[in-house]
XYZ file of N, CA and C in Angstrom:
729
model
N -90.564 1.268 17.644
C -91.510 1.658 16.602
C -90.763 2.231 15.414
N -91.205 2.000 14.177
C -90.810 2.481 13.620
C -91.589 3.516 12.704
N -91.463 4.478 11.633
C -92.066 5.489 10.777
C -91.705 5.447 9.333
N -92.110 4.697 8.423
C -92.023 4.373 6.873
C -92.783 5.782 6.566
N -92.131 6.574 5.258
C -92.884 7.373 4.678
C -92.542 7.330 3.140
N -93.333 7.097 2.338
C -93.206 6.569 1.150
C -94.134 7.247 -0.041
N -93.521 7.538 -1.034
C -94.180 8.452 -1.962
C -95.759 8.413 -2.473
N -96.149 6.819 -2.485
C -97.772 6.677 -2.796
C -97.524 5.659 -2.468
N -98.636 5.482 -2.505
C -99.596 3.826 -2.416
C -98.977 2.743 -2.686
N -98.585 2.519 -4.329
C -97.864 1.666 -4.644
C -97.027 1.051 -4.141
N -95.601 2.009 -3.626
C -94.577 1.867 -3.059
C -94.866 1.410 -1.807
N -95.637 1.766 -1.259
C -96.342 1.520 0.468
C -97.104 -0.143 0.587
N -97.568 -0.420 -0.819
C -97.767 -1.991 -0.998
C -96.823 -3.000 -0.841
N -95.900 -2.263 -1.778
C -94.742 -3.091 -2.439
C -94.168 -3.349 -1.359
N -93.653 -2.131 -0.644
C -93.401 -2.123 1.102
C -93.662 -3.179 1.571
N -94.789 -2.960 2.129
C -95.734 -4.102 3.049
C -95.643 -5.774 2.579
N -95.775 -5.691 1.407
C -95.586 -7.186 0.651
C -94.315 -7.483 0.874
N -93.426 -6.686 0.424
C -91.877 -7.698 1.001
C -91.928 -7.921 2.439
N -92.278 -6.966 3.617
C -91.694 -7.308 4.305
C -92.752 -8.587 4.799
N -93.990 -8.654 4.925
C -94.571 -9.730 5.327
C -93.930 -10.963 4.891
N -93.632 -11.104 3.440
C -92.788 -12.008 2.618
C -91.731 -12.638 3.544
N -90.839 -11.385 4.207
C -89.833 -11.985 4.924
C -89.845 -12.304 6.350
N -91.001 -11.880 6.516
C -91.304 -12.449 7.961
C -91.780 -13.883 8.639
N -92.793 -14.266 7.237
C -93.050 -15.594 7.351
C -91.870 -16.643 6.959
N -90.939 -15.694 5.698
C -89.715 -16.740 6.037
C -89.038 -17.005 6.328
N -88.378 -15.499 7.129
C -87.805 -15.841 8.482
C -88.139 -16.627 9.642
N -89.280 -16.727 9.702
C -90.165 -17.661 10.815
C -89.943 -19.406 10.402
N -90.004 -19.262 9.734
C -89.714 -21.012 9.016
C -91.123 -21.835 9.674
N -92.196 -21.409 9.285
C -92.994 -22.181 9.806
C -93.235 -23.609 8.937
N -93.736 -24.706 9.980
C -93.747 -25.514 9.478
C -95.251 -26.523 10.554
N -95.393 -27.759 10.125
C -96.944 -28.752 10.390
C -96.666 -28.573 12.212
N -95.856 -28.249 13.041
C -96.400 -27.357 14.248
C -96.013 -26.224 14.864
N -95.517 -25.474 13.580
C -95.357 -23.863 14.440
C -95.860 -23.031 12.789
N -97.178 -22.613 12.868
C -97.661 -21.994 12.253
C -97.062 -20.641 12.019
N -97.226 -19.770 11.061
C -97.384 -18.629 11.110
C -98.721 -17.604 11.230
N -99.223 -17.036 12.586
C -100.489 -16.097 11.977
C -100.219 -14.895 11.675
N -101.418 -14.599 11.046
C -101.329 -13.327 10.471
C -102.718 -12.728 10.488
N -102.776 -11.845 10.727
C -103.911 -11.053 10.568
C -103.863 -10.218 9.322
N -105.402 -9.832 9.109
C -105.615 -9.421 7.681
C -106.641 -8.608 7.316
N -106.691 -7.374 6.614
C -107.275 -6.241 6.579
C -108.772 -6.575 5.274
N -109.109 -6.046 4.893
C -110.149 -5.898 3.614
C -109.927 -4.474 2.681
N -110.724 -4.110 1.956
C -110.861 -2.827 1.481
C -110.317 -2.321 0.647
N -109.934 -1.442 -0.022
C -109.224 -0.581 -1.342
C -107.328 -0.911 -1.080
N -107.083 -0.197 0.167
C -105.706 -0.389 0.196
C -104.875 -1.489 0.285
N -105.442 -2.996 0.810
C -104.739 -3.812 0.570
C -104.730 -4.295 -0.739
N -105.607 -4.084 -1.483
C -105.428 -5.112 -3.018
C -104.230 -5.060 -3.606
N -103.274 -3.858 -3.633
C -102.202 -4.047 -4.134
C -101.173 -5.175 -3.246
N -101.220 -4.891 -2.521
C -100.094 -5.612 -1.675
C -100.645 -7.729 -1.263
N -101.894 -7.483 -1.442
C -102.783 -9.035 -1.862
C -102.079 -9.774 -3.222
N -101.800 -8.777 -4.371
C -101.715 -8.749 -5.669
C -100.047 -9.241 -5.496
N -99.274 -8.177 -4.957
C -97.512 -8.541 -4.771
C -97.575 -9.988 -4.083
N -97.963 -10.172 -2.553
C -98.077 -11.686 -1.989
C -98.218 -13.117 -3.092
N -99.449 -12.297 -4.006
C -99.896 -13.696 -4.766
C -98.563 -13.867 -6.174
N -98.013 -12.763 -5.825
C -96.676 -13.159 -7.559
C -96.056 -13.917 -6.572
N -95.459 -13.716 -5.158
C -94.695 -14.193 -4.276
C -94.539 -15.484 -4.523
N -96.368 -16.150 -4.264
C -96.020 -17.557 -4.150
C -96.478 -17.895 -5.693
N -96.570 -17.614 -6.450
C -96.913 -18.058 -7.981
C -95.132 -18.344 -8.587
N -93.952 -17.213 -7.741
C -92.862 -17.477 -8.300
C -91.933 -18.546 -7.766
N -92.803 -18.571 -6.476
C -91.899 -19.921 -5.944
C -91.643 -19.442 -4.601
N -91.682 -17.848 -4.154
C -90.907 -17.545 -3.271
C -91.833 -17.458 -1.758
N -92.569 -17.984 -1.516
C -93.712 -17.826 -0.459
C -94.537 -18.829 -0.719
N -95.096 -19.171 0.252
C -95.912 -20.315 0.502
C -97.237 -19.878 2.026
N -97.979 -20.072 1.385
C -98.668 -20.370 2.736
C -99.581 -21.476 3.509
N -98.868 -22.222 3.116
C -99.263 -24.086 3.726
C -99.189 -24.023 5.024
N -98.451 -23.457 5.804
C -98.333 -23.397 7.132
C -98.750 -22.033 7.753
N -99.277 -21.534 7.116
C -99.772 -19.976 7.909
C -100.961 -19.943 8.369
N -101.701 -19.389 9.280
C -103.109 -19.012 9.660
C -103.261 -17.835 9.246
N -104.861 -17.394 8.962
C -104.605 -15.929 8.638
C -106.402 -15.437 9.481
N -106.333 -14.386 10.300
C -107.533 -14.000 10.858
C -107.895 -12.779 10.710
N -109.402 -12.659 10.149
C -109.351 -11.428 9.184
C -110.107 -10.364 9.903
N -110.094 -9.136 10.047
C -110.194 -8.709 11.311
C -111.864 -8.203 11.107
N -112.855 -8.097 10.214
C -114.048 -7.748 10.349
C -114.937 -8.572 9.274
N -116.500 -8.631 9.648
C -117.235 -9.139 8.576
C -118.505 -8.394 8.958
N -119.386 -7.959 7.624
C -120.871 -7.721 7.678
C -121.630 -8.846 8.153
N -122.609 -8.399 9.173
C -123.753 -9.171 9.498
C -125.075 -9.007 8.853
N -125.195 -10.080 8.520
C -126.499 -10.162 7.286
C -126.548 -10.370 6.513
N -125.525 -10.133 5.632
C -125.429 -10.659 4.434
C -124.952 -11.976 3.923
N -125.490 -12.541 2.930
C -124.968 -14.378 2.632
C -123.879 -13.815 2.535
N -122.328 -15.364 2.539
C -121.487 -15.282 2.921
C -120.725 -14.715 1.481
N -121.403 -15.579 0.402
C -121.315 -15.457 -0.933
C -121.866 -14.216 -1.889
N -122.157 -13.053 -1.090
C -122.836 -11.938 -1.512
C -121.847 -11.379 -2.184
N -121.954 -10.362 -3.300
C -120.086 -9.641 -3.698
C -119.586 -9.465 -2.931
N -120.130 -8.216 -1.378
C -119.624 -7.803 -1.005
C -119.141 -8.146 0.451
N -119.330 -9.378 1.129
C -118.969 -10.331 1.766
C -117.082 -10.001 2.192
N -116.569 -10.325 2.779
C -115.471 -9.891 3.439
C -115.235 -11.503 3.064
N -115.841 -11.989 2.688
C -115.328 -13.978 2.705
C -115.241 -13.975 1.457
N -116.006 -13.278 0.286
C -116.080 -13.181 -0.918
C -114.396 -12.386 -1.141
N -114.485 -10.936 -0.577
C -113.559 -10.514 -1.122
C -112.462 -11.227 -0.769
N -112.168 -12.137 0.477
C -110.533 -12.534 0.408
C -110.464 -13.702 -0.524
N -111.519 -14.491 -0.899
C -111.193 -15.662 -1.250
C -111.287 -15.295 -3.238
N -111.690 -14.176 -3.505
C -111.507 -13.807 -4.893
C -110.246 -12.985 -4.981
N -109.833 -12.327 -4.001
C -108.676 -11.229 -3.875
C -107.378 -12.179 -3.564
N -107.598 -13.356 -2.821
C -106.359 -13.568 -2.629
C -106.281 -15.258 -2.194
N -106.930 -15.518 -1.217
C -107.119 -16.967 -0.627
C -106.873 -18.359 -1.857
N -107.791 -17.723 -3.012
C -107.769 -18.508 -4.325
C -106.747 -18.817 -4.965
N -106.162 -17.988 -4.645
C -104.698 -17.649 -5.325
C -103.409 -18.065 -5.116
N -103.733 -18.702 -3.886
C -102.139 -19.166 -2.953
C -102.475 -20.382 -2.819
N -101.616 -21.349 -1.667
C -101.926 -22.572 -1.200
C -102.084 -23.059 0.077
N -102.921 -21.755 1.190
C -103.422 -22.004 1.655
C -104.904 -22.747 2.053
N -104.814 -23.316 3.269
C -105.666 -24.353 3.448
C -107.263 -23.477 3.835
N -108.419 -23.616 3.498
C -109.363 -23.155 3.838
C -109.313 -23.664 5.603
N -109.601 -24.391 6.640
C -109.514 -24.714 7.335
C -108.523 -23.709 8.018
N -107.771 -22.673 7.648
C -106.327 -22.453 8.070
C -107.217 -20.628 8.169
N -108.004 -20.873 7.099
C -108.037 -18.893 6.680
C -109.319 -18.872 7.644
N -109.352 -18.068 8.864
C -110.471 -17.929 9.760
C -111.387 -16.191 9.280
N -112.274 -16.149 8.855
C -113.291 -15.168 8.936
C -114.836 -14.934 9.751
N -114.659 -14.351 10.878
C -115.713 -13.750 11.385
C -117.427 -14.598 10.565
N -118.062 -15.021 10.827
C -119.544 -15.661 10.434
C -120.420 -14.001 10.646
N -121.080 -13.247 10.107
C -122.242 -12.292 10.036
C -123.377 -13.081 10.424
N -123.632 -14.092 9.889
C -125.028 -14.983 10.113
C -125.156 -15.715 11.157
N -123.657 -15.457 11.539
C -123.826 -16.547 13.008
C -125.521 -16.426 14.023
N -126.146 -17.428 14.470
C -127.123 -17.672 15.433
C -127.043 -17.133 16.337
N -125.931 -17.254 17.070
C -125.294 -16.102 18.276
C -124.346 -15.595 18.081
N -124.375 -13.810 17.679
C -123.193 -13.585 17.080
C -122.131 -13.066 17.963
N -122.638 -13.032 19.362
C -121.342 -12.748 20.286
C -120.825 -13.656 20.837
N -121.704 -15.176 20.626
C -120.594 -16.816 20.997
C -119.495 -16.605 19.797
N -120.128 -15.860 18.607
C -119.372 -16.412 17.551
C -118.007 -15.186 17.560
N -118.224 -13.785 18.435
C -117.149 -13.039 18.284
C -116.245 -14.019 19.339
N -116.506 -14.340 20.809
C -116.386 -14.652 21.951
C -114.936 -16.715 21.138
N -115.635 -16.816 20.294
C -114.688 -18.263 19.549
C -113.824 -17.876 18.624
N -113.874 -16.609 18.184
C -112.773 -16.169 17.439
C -111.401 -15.803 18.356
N -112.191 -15.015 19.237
C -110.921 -14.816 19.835
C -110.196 -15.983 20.740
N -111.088 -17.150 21.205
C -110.901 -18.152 21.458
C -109.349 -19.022 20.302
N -110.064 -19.123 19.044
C -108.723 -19.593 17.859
C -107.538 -19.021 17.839
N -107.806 -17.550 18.405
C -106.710 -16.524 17.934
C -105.690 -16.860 19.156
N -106.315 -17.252 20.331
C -105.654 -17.890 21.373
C -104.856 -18.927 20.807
N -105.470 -20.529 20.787
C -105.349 -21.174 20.399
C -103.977 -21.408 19.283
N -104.390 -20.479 18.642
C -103.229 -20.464 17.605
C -101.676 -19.694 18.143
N -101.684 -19.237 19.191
C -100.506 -19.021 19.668
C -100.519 -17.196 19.754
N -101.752 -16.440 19.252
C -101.849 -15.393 19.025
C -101.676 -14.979 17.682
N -101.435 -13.471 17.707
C -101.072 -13.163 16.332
C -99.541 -12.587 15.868
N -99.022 -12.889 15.242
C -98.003 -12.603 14.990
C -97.531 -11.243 14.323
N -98.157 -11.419 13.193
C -98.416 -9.829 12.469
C -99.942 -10.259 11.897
N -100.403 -8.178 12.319
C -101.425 -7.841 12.355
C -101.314 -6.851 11.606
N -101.561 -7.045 10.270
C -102.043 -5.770 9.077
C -102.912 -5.189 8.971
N -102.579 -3.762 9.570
C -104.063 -2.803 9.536
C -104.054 -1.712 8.858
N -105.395 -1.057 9.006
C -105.018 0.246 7.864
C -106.019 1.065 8.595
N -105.752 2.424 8.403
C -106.486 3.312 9.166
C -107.628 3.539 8.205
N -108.794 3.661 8.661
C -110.259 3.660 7.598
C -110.267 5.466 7.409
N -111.607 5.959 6.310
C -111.806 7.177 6.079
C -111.989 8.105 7.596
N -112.811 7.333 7.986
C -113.235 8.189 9.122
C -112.380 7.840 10.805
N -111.169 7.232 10.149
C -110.888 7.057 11.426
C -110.481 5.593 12.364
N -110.861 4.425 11.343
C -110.989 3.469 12.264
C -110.315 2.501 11.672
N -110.150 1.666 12.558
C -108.745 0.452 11.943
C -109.868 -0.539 12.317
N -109.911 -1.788 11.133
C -111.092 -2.605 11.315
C -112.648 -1.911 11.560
N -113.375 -2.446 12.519
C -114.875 -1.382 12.426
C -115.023 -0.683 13.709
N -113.695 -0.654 14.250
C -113.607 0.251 15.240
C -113.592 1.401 15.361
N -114.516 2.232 15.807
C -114.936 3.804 15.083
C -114.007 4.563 16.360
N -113.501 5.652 15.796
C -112.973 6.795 16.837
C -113.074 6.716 18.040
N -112.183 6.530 18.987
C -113.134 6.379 20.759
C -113.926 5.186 20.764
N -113.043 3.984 20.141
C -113.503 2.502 20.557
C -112.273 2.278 21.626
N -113.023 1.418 23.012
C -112.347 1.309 24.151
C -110.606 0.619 23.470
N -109.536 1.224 24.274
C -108.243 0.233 23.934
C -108.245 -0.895 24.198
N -109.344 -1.232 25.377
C -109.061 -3.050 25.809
C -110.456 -3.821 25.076
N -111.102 -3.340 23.888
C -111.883 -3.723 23.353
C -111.446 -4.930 22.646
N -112.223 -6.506 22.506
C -112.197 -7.732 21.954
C -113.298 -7.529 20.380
N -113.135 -8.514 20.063
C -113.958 -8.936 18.811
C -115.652 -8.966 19.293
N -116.307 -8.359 18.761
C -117.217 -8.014 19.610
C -118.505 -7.139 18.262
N -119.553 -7.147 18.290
C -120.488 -6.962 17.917
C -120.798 -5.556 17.711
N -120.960 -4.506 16.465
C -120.695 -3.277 16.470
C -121.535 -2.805 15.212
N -122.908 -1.255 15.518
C -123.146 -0.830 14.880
C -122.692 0.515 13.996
N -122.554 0.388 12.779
C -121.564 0.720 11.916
C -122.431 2.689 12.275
N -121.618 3.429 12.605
C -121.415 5.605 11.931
C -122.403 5.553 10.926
N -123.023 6.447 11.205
C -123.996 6.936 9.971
C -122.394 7.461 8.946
N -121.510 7.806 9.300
C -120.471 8.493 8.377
C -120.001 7.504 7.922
N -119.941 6.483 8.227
C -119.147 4.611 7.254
C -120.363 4.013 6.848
N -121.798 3.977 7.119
C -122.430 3.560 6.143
C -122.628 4.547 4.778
N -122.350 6.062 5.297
C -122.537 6.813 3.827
C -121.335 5.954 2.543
N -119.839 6.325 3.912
C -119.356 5.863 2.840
C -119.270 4.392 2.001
N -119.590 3.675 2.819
C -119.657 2.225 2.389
C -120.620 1.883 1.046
N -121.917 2.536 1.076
C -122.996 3.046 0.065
C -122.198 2.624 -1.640
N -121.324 3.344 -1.646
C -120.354 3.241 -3.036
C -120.566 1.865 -3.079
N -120.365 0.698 -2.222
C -120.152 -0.647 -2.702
C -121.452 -0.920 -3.311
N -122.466 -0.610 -2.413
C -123.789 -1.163 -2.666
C -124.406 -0.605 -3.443
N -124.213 -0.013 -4.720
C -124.922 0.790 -5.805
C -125.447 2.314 -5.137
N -124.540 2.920 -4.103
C -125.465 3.924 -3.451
C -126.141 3.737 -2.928
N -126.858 2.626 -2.707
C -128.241 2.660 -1.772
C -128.146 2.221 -0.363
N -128.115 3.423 -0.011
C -128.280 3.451 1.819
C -128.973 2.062 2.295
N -129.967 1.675 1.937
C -131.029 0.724 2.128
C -130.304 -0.758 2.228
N -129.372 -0.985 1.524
C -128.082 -1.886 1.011
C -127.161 -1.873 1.764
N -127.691 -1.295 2.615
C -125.938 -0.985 3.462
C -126.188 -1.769 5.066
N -125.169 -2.951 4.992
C -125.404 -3.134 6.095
C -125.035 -2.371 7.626
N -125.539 -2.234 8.604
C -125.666 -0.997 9.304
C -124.755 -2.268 10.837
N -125.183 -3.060 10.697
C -124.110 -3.954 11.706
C -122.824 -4.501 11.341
N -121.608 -5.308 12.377
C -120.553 -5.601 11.565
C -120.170 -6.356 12.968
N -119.110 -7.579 12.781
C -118.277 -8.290 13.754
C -117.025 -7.732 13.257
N -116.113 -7.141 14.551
C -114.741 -6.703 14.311
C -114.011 -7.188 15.305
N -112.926 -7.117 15.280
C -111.680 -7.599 16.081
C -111.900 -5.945 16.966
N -111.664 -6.460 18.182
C -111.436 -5.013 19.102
C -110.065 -4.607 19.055
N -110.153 -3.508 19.101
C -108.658 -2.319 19.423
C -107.759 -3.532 20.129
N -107.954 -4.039 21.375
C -107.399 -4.879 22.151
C -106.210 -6.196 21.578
N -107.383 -6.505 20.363
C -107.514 -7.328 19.660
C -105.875 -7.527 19.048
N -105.950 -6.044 18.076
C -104.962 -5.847 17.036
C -103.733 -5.484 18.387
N -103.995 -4.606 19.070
C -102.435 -4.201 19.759
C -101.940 -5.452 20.150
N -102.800 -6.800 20.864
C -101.900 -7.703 21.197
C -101.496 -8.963 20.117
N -101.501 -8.449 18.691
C -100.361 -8.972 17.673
C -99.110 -8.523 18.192
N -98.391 -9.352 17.944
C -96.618 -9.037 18.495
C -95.656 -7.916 17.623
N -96.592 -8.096 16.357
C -96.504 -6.269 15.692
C -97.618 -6.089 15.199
N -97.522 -4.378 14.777
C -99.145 -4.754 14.181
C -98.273 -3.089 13.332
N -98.173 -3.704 11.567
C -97.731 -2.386 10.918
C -99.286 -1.722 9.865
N -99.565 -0.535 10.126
C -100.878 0.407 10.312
C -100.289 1.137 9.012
N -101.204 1.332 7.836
C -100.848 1.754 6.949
C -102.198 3.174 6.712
N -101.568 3.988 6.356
C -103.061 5.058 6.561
C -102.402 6.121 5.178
N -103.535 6.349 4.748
C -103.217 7.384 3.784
C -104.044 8.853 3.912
N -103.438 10.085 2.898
C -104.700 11.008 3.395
C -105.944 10.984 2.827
N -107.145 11.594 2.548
C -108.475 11.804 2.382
C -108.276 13.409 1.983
N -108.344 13.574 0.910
C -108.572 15.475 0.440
C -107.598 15.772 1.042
N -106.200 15.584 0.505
C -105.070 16.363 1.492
C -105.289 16.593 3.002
N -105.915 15.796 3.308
C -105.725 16.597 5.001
C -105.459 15.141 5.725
N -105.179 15.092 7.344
C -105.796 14.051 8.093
C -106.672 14.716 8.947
N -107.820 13.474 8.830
C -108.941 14.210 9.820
C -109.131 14.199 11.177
N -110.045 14.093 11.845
C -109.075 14.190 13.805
C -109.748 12.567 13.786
N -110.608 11.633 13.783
C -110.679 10.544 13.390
C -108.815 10.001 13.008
N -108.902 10.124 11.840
C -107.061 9.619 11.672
C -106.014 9.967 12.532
N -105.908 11.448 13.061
C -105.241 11.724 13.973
C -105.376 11.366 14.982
N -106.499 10.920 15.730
C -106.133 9.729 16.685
C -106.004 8.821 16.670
N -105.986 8.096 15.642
C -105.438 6.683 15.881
C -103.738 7.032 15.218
N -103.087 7.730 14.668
C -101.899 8.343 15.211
C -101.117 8.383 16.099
N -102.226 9.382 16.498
C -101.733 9.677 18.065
C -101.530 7.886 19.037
N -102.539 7.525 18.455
C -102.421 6.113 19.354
C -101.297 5.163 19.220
N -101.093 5.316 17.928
C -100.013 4.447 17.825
C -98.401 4.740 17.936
N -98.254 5.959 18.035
C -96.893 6.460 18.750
C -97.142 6.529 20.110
N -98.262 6.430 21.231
C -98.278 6.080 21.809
C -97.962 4.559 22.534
N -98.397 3.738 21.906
C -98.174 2.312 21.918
C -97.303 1.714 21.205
N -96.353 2.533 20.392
C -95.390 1.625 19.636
C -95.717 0.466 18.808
N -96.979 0.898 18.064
C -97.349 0.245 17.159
C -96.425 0.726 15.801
N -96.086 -0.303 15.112
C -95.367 -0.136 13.943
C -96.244 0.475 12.526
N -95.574 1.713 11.855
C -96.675 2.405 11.060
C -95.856 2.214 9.742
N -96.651 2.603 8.971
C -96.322 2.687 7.385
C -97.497 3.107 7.097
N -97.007 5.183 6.330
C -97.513 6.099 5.843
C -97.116 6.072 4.543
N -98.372 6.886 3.827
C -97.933 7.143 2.208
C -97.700 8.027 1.514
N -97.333 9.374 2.260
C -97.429 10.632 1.736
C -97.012 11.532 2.892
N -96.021 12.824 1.937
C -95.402 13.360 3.066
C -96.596 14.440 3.833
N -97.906 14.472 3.324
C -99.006 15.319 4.196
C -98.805 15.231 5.181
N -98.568 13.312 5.628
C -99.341 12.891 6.714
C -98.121 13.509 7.901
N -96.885 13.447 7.413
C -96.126 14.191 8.400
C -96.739 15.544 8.988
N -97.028 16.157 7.907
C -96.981 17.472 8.583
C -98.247 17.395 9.596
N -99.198 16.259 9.718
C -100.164 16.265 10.597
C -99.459 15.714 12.039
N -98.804 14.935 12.000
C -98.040 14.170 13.076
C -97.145 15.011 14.065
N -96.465 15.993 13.484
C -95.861 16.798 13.929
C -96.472 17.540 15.307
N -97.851 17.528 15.075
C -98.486 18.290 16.034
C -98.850 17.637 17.265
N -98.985 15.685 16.924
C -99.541 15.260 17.768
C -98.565 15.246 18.800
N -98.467 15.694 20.077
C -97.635 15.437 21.663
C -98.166 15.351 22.231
């Protein structure tokens, strides 16, 4: 395992963007050994979405041969809504590169049966050889993907009603209005992300502090030797405590 600690955000992008950069091209994937990747949503990746897309605009990255599986989507909402998890990758980033739609897998919300449809994701993720790297980020309250505090470790992709404390905060997207907020979600389980062959967890603080939500999934991941990348020296002084 390792422990990145890096002055802000920025730097913690820039971070993350090279090294993914060099992972897929160290891998040399090619028309039958893919690269997957798993893939986050939300505020903190846009920068590092933003570095990827100069990557391959300069020549130096490609993603013709990559898979990418994105680890959550709202249920209910059209796919094409703003705030759509299919909307945001394919305006944030998908558009932008030369990957194959066929290649970029996202969770269905509308699915007919939405636990055949968690139950075939993880089916592809098989299929595809697993995941290779798994980019996650620790949420406000605690949760990596829509896995809230004290979601089981051997938890799969699986069907999940969203914290009254993540629909408050989620509210911001939807003009404030609680009413707007979708209250269900399909996520990749805990299970899910640990069995990527790395999985580097990027978490920042909230009001100078970490909250016990963040501190356990911390705690979890120096437990499991999950690979981290922090953005601020706060978060040390919270870590220190966890044994």
């Amino acid at each position: 395992m390792k422990l990145i600690i890096l002055e802000d955000a920025l730097q913690a992008s820039e971070w993350a963007a090279k090294y993914i950069r060099n992972r897929i091209v160290q891998f040399q994937p090619g028309p039958t050994r893919y690269f997957t990747l798993g893939l986050p949503t939300g505020s903190t990746p846009l920068p590092f979405y933003k570095k990827l897309i100069e990557y391959y605009k300069n020549g130096d990255l490609s993603f013709k041969y990559v898979k990418t599986f994105n680890m959550d989507e709202y249920v209910g909402i059209p796919r094409d809504h703003p705030e759509s998890f299919h909307t945001y990758m394919w305006n944030n980033f998908f558009k932008h590169i030369d990957i194959s739609p066929t290649n970029a897998y996202i969770l269905d919300g509308n699915a007919s049966d939405l636990q055949t449809e968690c139950d075939t994701f993880e089916k592809k993720i098989r299929e595809a050889g697993g995941i290779e790297l798994c980019v996650g980020g620790i949420g406000t309250e605690g949760h990596i993907a829509f896995n809230e505090p004290g979601s089981s470790l051997a938890s799969r992709t699986r069907v999940k009603t969203l914290a009254v404390d993540t629909i408050l905060y989620n509210s911001r997207y939807f003009d404030g209005e609680l009413s707007k907020v979708p209250t269900m979600v399909l996520t990749v389980g805990v299970g899910t992300v640990m069995d990527a062959r790395e999985t580097p967890v990027s978490c920042s603080p909230v009001t100078g502090v970490v909250n016990v939500g963040r501190a356990n999934w911390l705690q979890l991941t120096f437990q499991t030797g999950m690979f981290s990348l922090f953005q601020d020296e706060i978060l040390v002084n919270g870590i220190q405590y966890l044994h």
